Short mmCIF file of C-alpha atoms in Angstrom, two decimals:
data_model
loop_
_atom_site.label_atom_id
_atom_site.label_comp_id
_atom_site.label_asym_id
_atom_site.label_seq_id
_atom_site.Cartn_x
_atom_site.Cartn_y
_atom_site.Cartn_z
CA MET A 154 -20.88 -33.39 -23.47
CA LYS A 155 -20.80 -30.01 -21.76
CA ARG A 156 -22.17 -29.90 -18.24
CA THR A 157 -24.33 -26.93 -17.35
CA VAL A 158 -23.12 -24.56 -14.67
CA ASN A 159 -25.86 -25.67 -12.30
CA ALA A 160 -24.81 -29.29 -12.66
CA ILE A 161 -21.23 -28.37 -11.87
CA LEU A 162 -22.27 -26.43 -8.81
CA LEU A 163 -24.49 -29.25 -7.61
CA ALA A 164 -21.56 -31.63 -7.93
CA LEU A 165 -19.43 -29.29 -5.84
CA LEU A 166 -22.09 -29.18 -3.17
CA LEU A 167 -22.12 -32.96 -2.92
CA LEU A 168 -18.36 -33.28 -2.42
CA PRO A 169 -17.19 -33.82 1.17
CA ILE A 170 -15.62 -30.70 2.58
CA SER A 171 -12.84 -32.66 4.26
CA SER A 172 -11.55 -34.04 0.97
CA GLY A 173 -9.31 -32.34 -1.55
CA SER A 174 -12.32 -31.49 -3.69
CA ALA A 175 -13.73 -28.00 -4.09
CA PRO A 176 -15.92 -26.83 -1.22
CA GLY A 177 -19.63 -26.18 -1.33
CA MET A 178 -21.39 -22.97 -2.13
CA GLU A 179 -22.53 -21.99 1.33
CA GLU A 180 -21.36 -18.49 2.22
CA LYS A 181 -21.09 -19.11 5.96
CA PRO A 182 -17.43 -19.63 6.91
CA ARG A 183 -16.51 -22.73 8.82
CA PRO A 184 -15.44 -22.37 12.46
CA GLN A 185 -12.01 -20.85 12.93
CA GLY A 186 -10.66 -24.10 14.31
CA SER A 187 -11.54 -26.15 11.23
CA LYS A 188 -8.71 -27.26 8.99
CA ILE A 189 -8.44 -26.45 5.30
CA GLY A 190 -5.76 -28.19 3.29
CA ASP A 191 -3.44 -26.14 1.13
CA ASP A 192 -4.74 -27.54 -2.17
CA LEU A 193 -8.30 -26.66 -1.28
CA LEU A 194 -7.26 -23.27 0.06
CA ARG A 195 -5.38 -22.46 -3.14
CA ARG A 196 -8.49 -23.21 -5.20
CA MET A 197 -10.52 -20.92 -2.98
CA ILE A 198 -7.93 -18.16 -3.33
CA GLY A 199 -7.87 -18.71 -7.08
CA GLN A 200 -11.52 -17.66 -7.24
CA MET A 201 -10.40 -14.25 -5.97
CA VAL A 202 -7.86 -13.46 -8.70
CA MET A 203 -8.53 -11.85 -12.10
CA VAL A 204 -5.66 -10.95 -14.42
CA GLY A 205 -4.98 -9.38 -17.76
CA PHE A 206 -2.62 -11.16 -20.13
CA VAL A 207 -0.37 -10.48 -23.12
CA GLY A 208 -1.40 -12.06 -26.40
CA ASN A 209 -4.20 -12.09 -28.95
CA LYS A 210 -4.00 -15.67 -30.22
CA GLN A 211 -4.20 -19.09 -28.64
CA ARG A 212 -0.59 -19.89 -29.49
CA ASP A 213 0.76 -16.78 -27.74
CA GLY A 214 2.74 -17.50 -24.60
CA GLY A 215 0.76 -15.11 -22.42
CA PHE A 216 -2.49 -16.76 -23.36
CA GLN A 217 -1.12 -20.24 -22.78
CA THR A 218 0.03 -19.18 -19.32
CA VAL A 219 -3.42 -17.98 -18.21
CA ALA A 220 -5.03 -21.08 -19.73
CA GLN A 221 -2.70 -23.26 -17.64
CA GLN A 222 -3.43 -21.18 -14.54
CA ALA A 223 -7.16 -21.54 -15.17
CA GLY A 224 -6.71 -25.30 -15.39
CA LYS A 225 -4.95 -25.34 -12.03
CA GLY A 226 -7.70 -23.31 -10.38
CA ARG A 227 -5.48 -20.26 -9.86
CA LEU A 228 -7.83 -17.79 -11.59
CA THR A 229 -11.42 -16.67 -11.27
CA GLY A 230 -11.23 -14.89 -14.60
CA VAL A 231 -9.37 -12.84 -17.17
CA LEU A 232 -9.59 -9.21 -18.24
CA TYR A 233 -9.42 -8.25 -21.90
CA LEU A 234 -7.57 -5.10 -22.91
CA GLY A 235 -7.28 -3.64 -26.39
CA ARG A 236 -3.99 -5.45 -26.98
CA ASN A 237 -5.78 -8.81 -26.74
CA ILE A 238 -8.22 -8.08 -29.54
CA ARG A 239 -7.04 -8.66 -33.08
CA THR A 240 -10.16 -10.27 -34.53
CA LEU A 241 -13.55 -11.16 -33.07
CA ASP A 242 -13.10 -14.78 -34.14
CA GLY A 243 -9.80 -14.82 -32.28
CA VAL A 244 -11.45 -13.53 -29.10
CA LYS A 245 -14.16 -16.17 -29.32
CA ALA A 246 -11.62 -18.95 -29.89
CA MET A 247 -9.52 -17.85 -26.92
CA ASN A 248 -12.57 -17.75 -24.66
CA GLU A 249 -13.71 -21.20 -25.72
CA ALA A 250 -10.22 -22.53 -24.98
CA LEU A 251 -10.12 -20.80 -21.59
CA GLN A 252 -13.46 -22.22 -20.47
CA ALA A 253 -12.43 -25.68 -21.65
CA ALA A 254 -9.21 -25.37 -19.66
CA ALA A 255 -11.05 -24.21 -16.52
CA GLY A 256 -13.20 -27.33 -16.54
CA GLY A 257 -15.17 -26.78 -13.33
CA LEU A 258 -16.47 -23.39 -12.31
CA PRO A 259 -16.74 -21.11 -15.35
CA LEU A 260 -14.24 -18.32 -15.73
CA LEU A 261 -15.34 -14.73 -15.57
CA VAL A 262 -14.31 -13.24 -18.91
CA ALA A 263 -14.34 -9.49 -18.41
CA VAL A 264 -13.98 -6.36 -20.50
CA ASP A 265 -14.48 -2.62 -20.12
CA GLN A 266 -17.04 -1.96 -22.84
CA GLU A 267 -18.85 1.18 -21.72
CA GLY A 268 -19.31 2.83 -25.09
CA GLY A 269 -17.83 6.06 -26.38
CA ARG A 270 -14.13 6.40 -25.64
CA ILE A 271 -14.00 3.43 -23.28
CA GLU A 272 -14.21 0.44 -25.59
CA ARG A 273 -11.82 -2.48 -25.92
CA LEU A 274 -13.85 -4.01 -28.75
CA THR A 275 -14.05 -1.42 -31.50
CA LYS A 276 -15.67 -0.79 -34.84
CA ALA A 277 -12.29 -1.45 -36.45
CA VAL A 278 -12.53 -5.17 -35.59
CA GLY A 279 -16.22 -5.40 -36.45
CA PHE A 280 -17.83 -4.73 -33.07
CA ARG A 281 -20.96 -2.64 -32.76
CA GLU A 282 -20.10 1.01 -32.17
CA MET A 283 -21.72 2.37 -29.02
CA PRO A 284 -22.25 5.96 -27.85
CA SER A 285 -20.89 7.14 -24.53
CA ALA A 286 -22.99 7.07 -21.37
CA ALA A 287 -23.42 10.83 -21.58
CA SER A 288 -24.68 10.59 -25.17
CA VAL A 289 -27.05 7.73 -24.33
CA ALA A 290 -28.66 9.68 -21.49
CA GLN A 291 -29.01 12.77 -23.67
CA SER A 292 -30.43 11.10 -26.77
CA MET A 293 -32.37 8.01 -25.61
CA THR A 294 -35.14 7.10 -23.23
CA PRO A 295 -34.24 4.49 -20.60
CA GLN A 296 -36.21 1.92 -22.60
CA GLU A 297 -34.27 2.75 -25.76
CA ALA A 298 -31.03 2.62 -23.79
CA GLN A 299 -31.86 -0.84 -22.45
CA ALA A 300 -32.57 -2.12 -25.95
CA THR A 301 -29.31 -0.63 -27.19
CA TYR A 302 -27.29 -2.12 -24.37
CA LYS A 303 -28.95 -5.48 -24.94
CA LEU A 304 -27.67 -5.50 -28.53
CA MET A 305 -24.16 -4.74 -27.32
CA ALA A 306 -24.36 -7.40 -24.61
CA MET A 307 -25.59 -10.02 -27.07
CA GLN A 308 -22.50 -9.42 -29.16
CA LEU A 309 -20.33 -9.73 -26.04
CA ALA A 310 -22.06 -12.98 -25.12
CA GLY A 311 -21.52 -14.30 -28.63
CA LEU A 312 -17.78 -13.86 -28.10
CA GLY A 313 -17.85 -15.67 -24.77
CA ILE A 314 -17.55 -12.52 -22.66
CA ASN A 315 -19.75 -12.88 -19.59
CA LEU A 316 -18.83 -9.79 -17.53
CA ASN A 317 -18.88 -6.17 -18.65
CA LEU A 318 -17.20 -3.89 -16.13
CA GLY A 319 -19.89 -1.22 -16.21
CA PRO A 320 -22.05 0.74 -15.87
CA VAL A 321 -20.29 3.81 -14.55
CA VAL A 322 -22.73 5.22 -12.01
CA ASP A 323 -20.42 8.02 -10.90
CA LEU A 324 -22.25 11.34 -10.98
CA ASN A 325 -20.97 13.99 -13.36
CA THR A 326 -20.48 16.52 -10.59
CA ASN A 327 -17.19 17.70 -12.10
CA PRO A 328 -17.45 17.94 -15.90
CA ASN A 329 -13.69 18.63 -16.00
CA ASN A 330 -12.88 15.37 -14.23
CA PRO A 331 -10.07 13.94 -16.40
CA ILE A 332 -11.14 10.31 -16.08
CA ILE A 333 -14.96 10.57 -15.87
CA GLY A 334 -16.53 13.86 -16.97
CA ARG A 335 -14.22 14.74 -19.85
CA LEU A 336 -14.58 11.26 -21.29
CA GLY A 337 -18.40 11.26 -21.22
CA ARG A 338 -18.47 8.21 -18.95
CA SER A 339 -21.19 9.47 -16.60
CA PHE A 340 -24.89 9.36 -17.39
CA SER A 341 -25.75 12.46 -15.39
CA ALA A 342 -24.99 14.72 -12.45
CA ASP A 343 -28.40 13.75 -11.08
CA GLY A 344 -28.51 10.61 -8.95
CA GLU A 345 -31.99 9.56 -10.03
CA LYS A 346 -31.16 9.87 -13.72
CA ALA A 347 -27.84 8.06 -13.33
CA THR A 348 -29.74 5.28 -11.55
CA GLU A 349 -32.33 5.03 -14.31
CA TYR A 350 -29.77 4.67 -17.09
CA GLY A 351 -27.49 2.49 -15.00
CA ARG A 352 -30.44 0.14 -14.53
CA ALA A 353 -31.04 0.15 -18.30
CA PHE A 354 -27.41 -0.93 -18.79
CA VAL A 355 -27.73 -3.74 -16.23
CA LYS A 356 -31.07 -5.03 -17.50
CA GLY A 357 -29.97 -4.96 -21.13
CA HIS A 358 -26.95 -7.07 -20.23
CA ARG A 359 -28.98 -9.47 -18.12
CA GLN A 360 -31.25 -10.11 -21.08
CA ALA A 361 -28.17 -11.35 -22.92
CA GLY A 362 -26.79 -13.34 -19.96
CA VAL A 363 -23.92 -10.95 -19.23
CA LEU A 364 -23.00 -9.83 -15.71
CA THR A 365 -22.25 -6.21 -14.86
CA ALA A 366 -20.35 -4.19 -12.23
CA LEU A 367 -21.42 -0.84 -10.80
CA LYS A 368 -18.44 1.50 -10.55
CA HIS A 369 -16.55 3.30 -8.99
CA PHE A 370 -17.72 3.00 -5.36
CA PRO A 371 -18.24 5.22 -3.38
CA GLY A 372 -18.01 7.78 -6.19
CA HIS A 373 -15.28 9.08 -8.52
CA GLY A 374 -17.24 11.73 -10.40
CA SER A 375 -16.09 14.73 -8.37
CA SER A 376 -12.37 14.03 -8.56
CA VAL A 377 -9.85 16.38 -10.13
CA GLY A 378 -7.25 13.65 -10.52
CA ASP A 379 -6.87 10.24 -12.13
CA THR A 380 -6.29 7.18 -9.94
CA HIS A 381 -4.57 5.47 -12.87
CA LYS A 382 -1.71 7.88 -12.26
CA GLU A 383 -1.80 9.10 -8.67
CA VAL A 384 -3.44 9.20 -5.27
CA VAL A 385 -6.79 11.00 -5.54
CA ASP A 386 -8.66 12.55 -2.60
CA VAL A 387 -12.34 13.42 -3.08
CA SER A 388 -13.00 14.35 0.54
CA GLU A 389 -13.58 18.03 -0.27
CA THR A 390 -15.69 17.46 -3.39
CA TRP A 391 -17.70 14.28 -2.77
CA LYS A 392 -21.38 14.50 -1.85
CA GLU A 393 -23.56 11.87 -0.21
CA SER A 394 -25.88 12.03 -3.22
CA GLU A 395 -23.21 10.06 -5.10
CA LEU A 396 -24.41 6.99 -3.20
CA VAL A 397 -27.93 7.25 -4.66
CA PRO A 398 -27.33 4.96 -7.69
CA TYR A 399 -25.72 2.29 -5.51
CA GLU A 400 -28.44 2.42 -2.88
CA GLN A 401 -31.27 2.23 -5.39
CA LEU A 402 -29.74 -0.41 -7.67
CA ILE A 403 -28.82 -2.60 -4.72
CA ASP A 404 -32.32 -2.26 -3.27
CA SER A 405 -33.92 -3.21 -6.60
CA GLY A 406 -31.67 -6.24 -7.08
CA ASP A 407 -29.84 -4.69 -10.03
CA ALA A 408 -26.30 -5.01 -8.68
CA ASP A 409 -24.36 -8.16 -9.59
CA ILE A 410 -20.99 -6.71 -8.63
CA VAL A 411 -19.71 -3.43 -7.19
CA MET A 412 -16.24 -2.16 -8.10
CA SER A 413 -14.26 -0.39 -5.38
CA ALA A 414 -12.45 2.83 -6.29
CA HIS A 415 -8.96 3.87 -5.27
CA VAL A 416 -10.13 7.30 -4.09
CA ILE A 417 -9.60 8.62 -0.57
CA ASN A 418 -12.85 9.79 1.00
CA ARG A 419 -12.66 10.95 4.60
CA ASN A 420 -16.40 11.68 4.67
CA ILE A 421 -16.96 8.00 5.40
CA PRO A 422 -16.65 7.35 9.14
CA GLY A 423 -13.46 5.45 9.87
CA ALA A 424 -12.06 5.66 6.34
CA GLU A 425 -9.59 8.44 7.14
CA SER A 426 -6.86 8.63 4.48
CA THR A 427 -7.19 5.04 3.27
CA PRO A 428 -8.31 4.53 -0.36
CA ALA A 429 -11.83 3.13 -0.57
CA SER A 430 -10.54 -0.10 -2.12
CA MET A 431 -8.40 -0.68 0.97
CA SER A 432 -10.89 0.56 3.55
CA PRO A 433 -13.01 -1.83 5.66
CA ALA A 434 -14.97 1.21 6.83
CA THR A 435 -15.98 1.89 3.22
CA LEU A 436 -16.52 -1.62 1.89
CA VAL A 437 -17.86 -3.32 5.01
CA GLY A 438 -19.21 -0.47 7.09
CA LEU A 439 -20.84 1.46 4.26
CA LEU A 440 -21.38 -0.91 1.34
CA ARG A 441 -22.12 -4.15 3.19
CA LYS A 442 -23.80 -2.91 6.37
CA LYS A 443 -25.44 0.40 5.52
CA LEU A 444 -26.32 -0.26 1.87
CA ARG A 445 -26.89 -3.99 2.53
CA PHE A 446 -24.96 -5.22 -0.52
CA LYS A 447 -24.51 -9.00 -0.40
CA GLY A 448 -22.90 -9.57 -3.79
CA VAL A 449 -19.32 -9.60 -5.04
CA ILE A 450 -17.01 -6.63 -4.53
CA ILE A 451 -14.31 -6.40 -7.18
CA SER A 452 -11.34 -4.06 -6.93
CA ASP A 453 -10.33 -1.61 -9.58
CA ASP A 454 -6.96 -2.51 -11.10
CA LEU A 455 -4.55 -2.88 -8.19
CA GLN A 456 -1.61 -1.94 -10.41
CA MET A 457 -2.90 1.60 -10.91
CA GLY A 458 -0.72 4.44 -9.68
CA ALA A 459 -2.93 5.31 -6.72
CA ILE A 460 -2.13 1.91 -5.18
CA ALA A 461 1.05 0.59 -6.79
CA GLY A 462 2.74 3.95 -6.21
CA THR A 463 2.15 3.80 -2.47
CA MET A 464 2.09 0.11 -1.44
CA GLY A 465 4.14 -3.00 -2.09
CA PHE A 466 2.60 -6.12 -3.63
CA ASP A 467 2.12 -8.12 -0.43
CA ASP A 468 0.58 -5.22 1.47
CA THR A 469 -1.70 -4.47 -1.47
CA VAL A 470 -3.06 -8.02 -1.58
CA LEU A 471 -3.51 -8.36 2.17
CA HIS A 472 -5.13 -4.95 2.63
CA ALA A 473 -7.43 -5.46 -0.36
CA VAL A 474 -8.70 -8.79 0.95
CA MET A 475 -9.12 -7.66 4.55
CA ALA A 476 -10.89 -4.50 3.37
CA GLY A 477 -13.60 -6.66 1.83
CA ASN A 478 -12.77 -7.11 -1.85
CA ASP A 479 -13.84 -10.52 -3.12
CA ILE A 480 -12.00 -10.36 -6.46
CA LEU A 481 -8.61 -8.70 -6.91
CA VAL A 482 -7.93 -7.31 -10.38
CA PHE A 483 -4.45 -7.07 -11.86
CA ALA A 484 -4.75 -5.71 -15.40
CA ASN A 485 -1.09 -6.42 -16.21
CA ASP A 486 -1.10 -3.37 -18.43
CA LYS A 487 2.18 -1.46 -18.23
CA HIS A 488 4.33 -4.03 -16.45
CA PRO A 489 2.82 -7.47 -17.08
CA ASP A 490 3.65 -10.11 -14.49
CA PRO A 491 2.38 -13.59 -15.42
CA THR A 492 3.33 -14.93 -11.99
CA ILE A 493 0.73 -12.87 -10.10
CA PRO A 494 -1.77 -15.71 -9.51
CA ASP A 495 0.95 -17.84 -7.92
CA ARG A 496 2.29 -14.90 -5.91
CA VAL A 497 -1.17 -14.15 -4.52
CA SER A 498 -1.78 -17.82 -3.75
CA ASP A 499 1.59 -18.34 -2.05
CA LEU A 500 1.14 -15.23 0.08
CA LEU A 501 -2.42 -15.87 1.19
CA VAL A 502 -1.91 -19.56 1.96
CA VAL A 503 0.84 -18.73 4.43
CA GLU A 504 -0.92 -15.72 5.94
CA ALA A 505 -4.31 -17.44 6.22
CA HIS A 506 -2.90 -20.25 8.35
CA GLU A 507 -1.53 -17.61 10.73
CA ASN A 508 -4.55 -15.30 10.70
CA PRO A 509 -8.01 -16.80 11.31
CA ALA A 510 -9.70 -13.56 10.24
CA LEU A 511 -8.02 -13.78 6.84
CA MET A 512 -9.05 -17.43 6.49
CA ILE A 513 -12.65 -16.44 7.13
CA ARG A 514 -12.42 -13.61 4.60
CA ILE A 515 -11.20 -16.04 1.94
CA GLN A 516 -14.10 -18.38 2.66
CA GLU A 517 -16.59 -15.52 2.51
CA SER A 518 -15.26 -14.33 -0.83
CA TYR A 519 -15.24 -17.83 -2.25
CA GLY A 520 -18.89 -18.26 -1.31
CA ARG A 521 -19.89 -15.00 -2.96
CA VAL A 522 -17.96 -15.71 -6.15
CA VAL A 523 -19.40 -19.20 -6.49
CA ARG A 524 -22.89 -17.82 -5.97
CA LEU A 525 -22.22 -15.18 -8.64
CA LYS A 526 -20.99 -17.81 -11.08
CA SER A 527 -24.17 -19.80 -10.61
CA LYS A 528 -25.86 -17.00 -12.57
CA ILE A 529 -23.69 -17.61 -15.62
CA GLU A 530 -25.63 -19.47 -18.27
CA PRO A 531 -24.49 -21.03 -21.54
CA ASN A 532 -24.12 -18.51 -24.33
CA PRO A 533 -27.74 -17.62 -25.24
CA MET A 534 -26.72 -17.13 -28.88
CA SER A 535 -25.67 -20.78 -29.12
CA ARG A 536 -29.08 -22.15 -28.14
#
């Protein structure tokens, strides 16, 4: 018999923290002098790692690898790309197998399904075709948009996908932006309107039991470059109004997750020339302290050119964690590396025992991720 998520979490709470069992949900880190065994620490670190994989069937080697890693507690979730989707039935079967392998805390099963040109699940495989964010804001009321997004989210939930990496709440301040404006990914250049339709996206998904992630913090809409390919600096084009959707959606409780961008933004005090995803000034100083966001921060893909082209693997992981990211995403797109969960775990276990601040960061992230996962309910379409 399947246990509900709440029952699993309650069981975790009741386990003694000194044992090898998973720790409780409290977000407060333990004192720096307290000891955490390596097995327990690896499970905590595992809740910070999301990877893409190669394969579109259960028998594929790439899928079997992530299923095994999920069973060992090395993953918090997986990210679906177009290459993973051959049939909808196949996606559903893989997700059922992944959750069964995970056993305890549910996996986050994520996808970029924004609508328009950013869709991993397409009409060709039988998924509902969705308009772009720009088209939605131009042709629908917020109420109509919410109903439309609910239908999409219900189909995601029916496949076992519980996290949609959207909405894009970047403002369309540069219509020629190669990765936002030109692709119709932004709802509007106006912060209030982007907030309104971003909220419709979030609420529609919540009605179907699917989590969402606001992106790309602190704003990617003004850029003239693409962080998938290169370092991008928005310092001369970014405006403070780009924070409006984040501020309002956080204040109204409509922010499950916020995704950090790889853009450089020197307008943020202390950020200097550090990408936002690697900047404590941006993620802690601005997002946590000023905007009062208490939820999960997830990185954009750490294998994108803006990061991988400038930093080695170890530095990327350490900087991303210390900057404040709770979940590190490795899409494994161009150069798949199935060993990433173990590499992250091996690195952070050693470093955390030497660096009390890193140990505390891991505990903080674990607490936030567990709290987020407590919101995941059984597939509403199976009730």
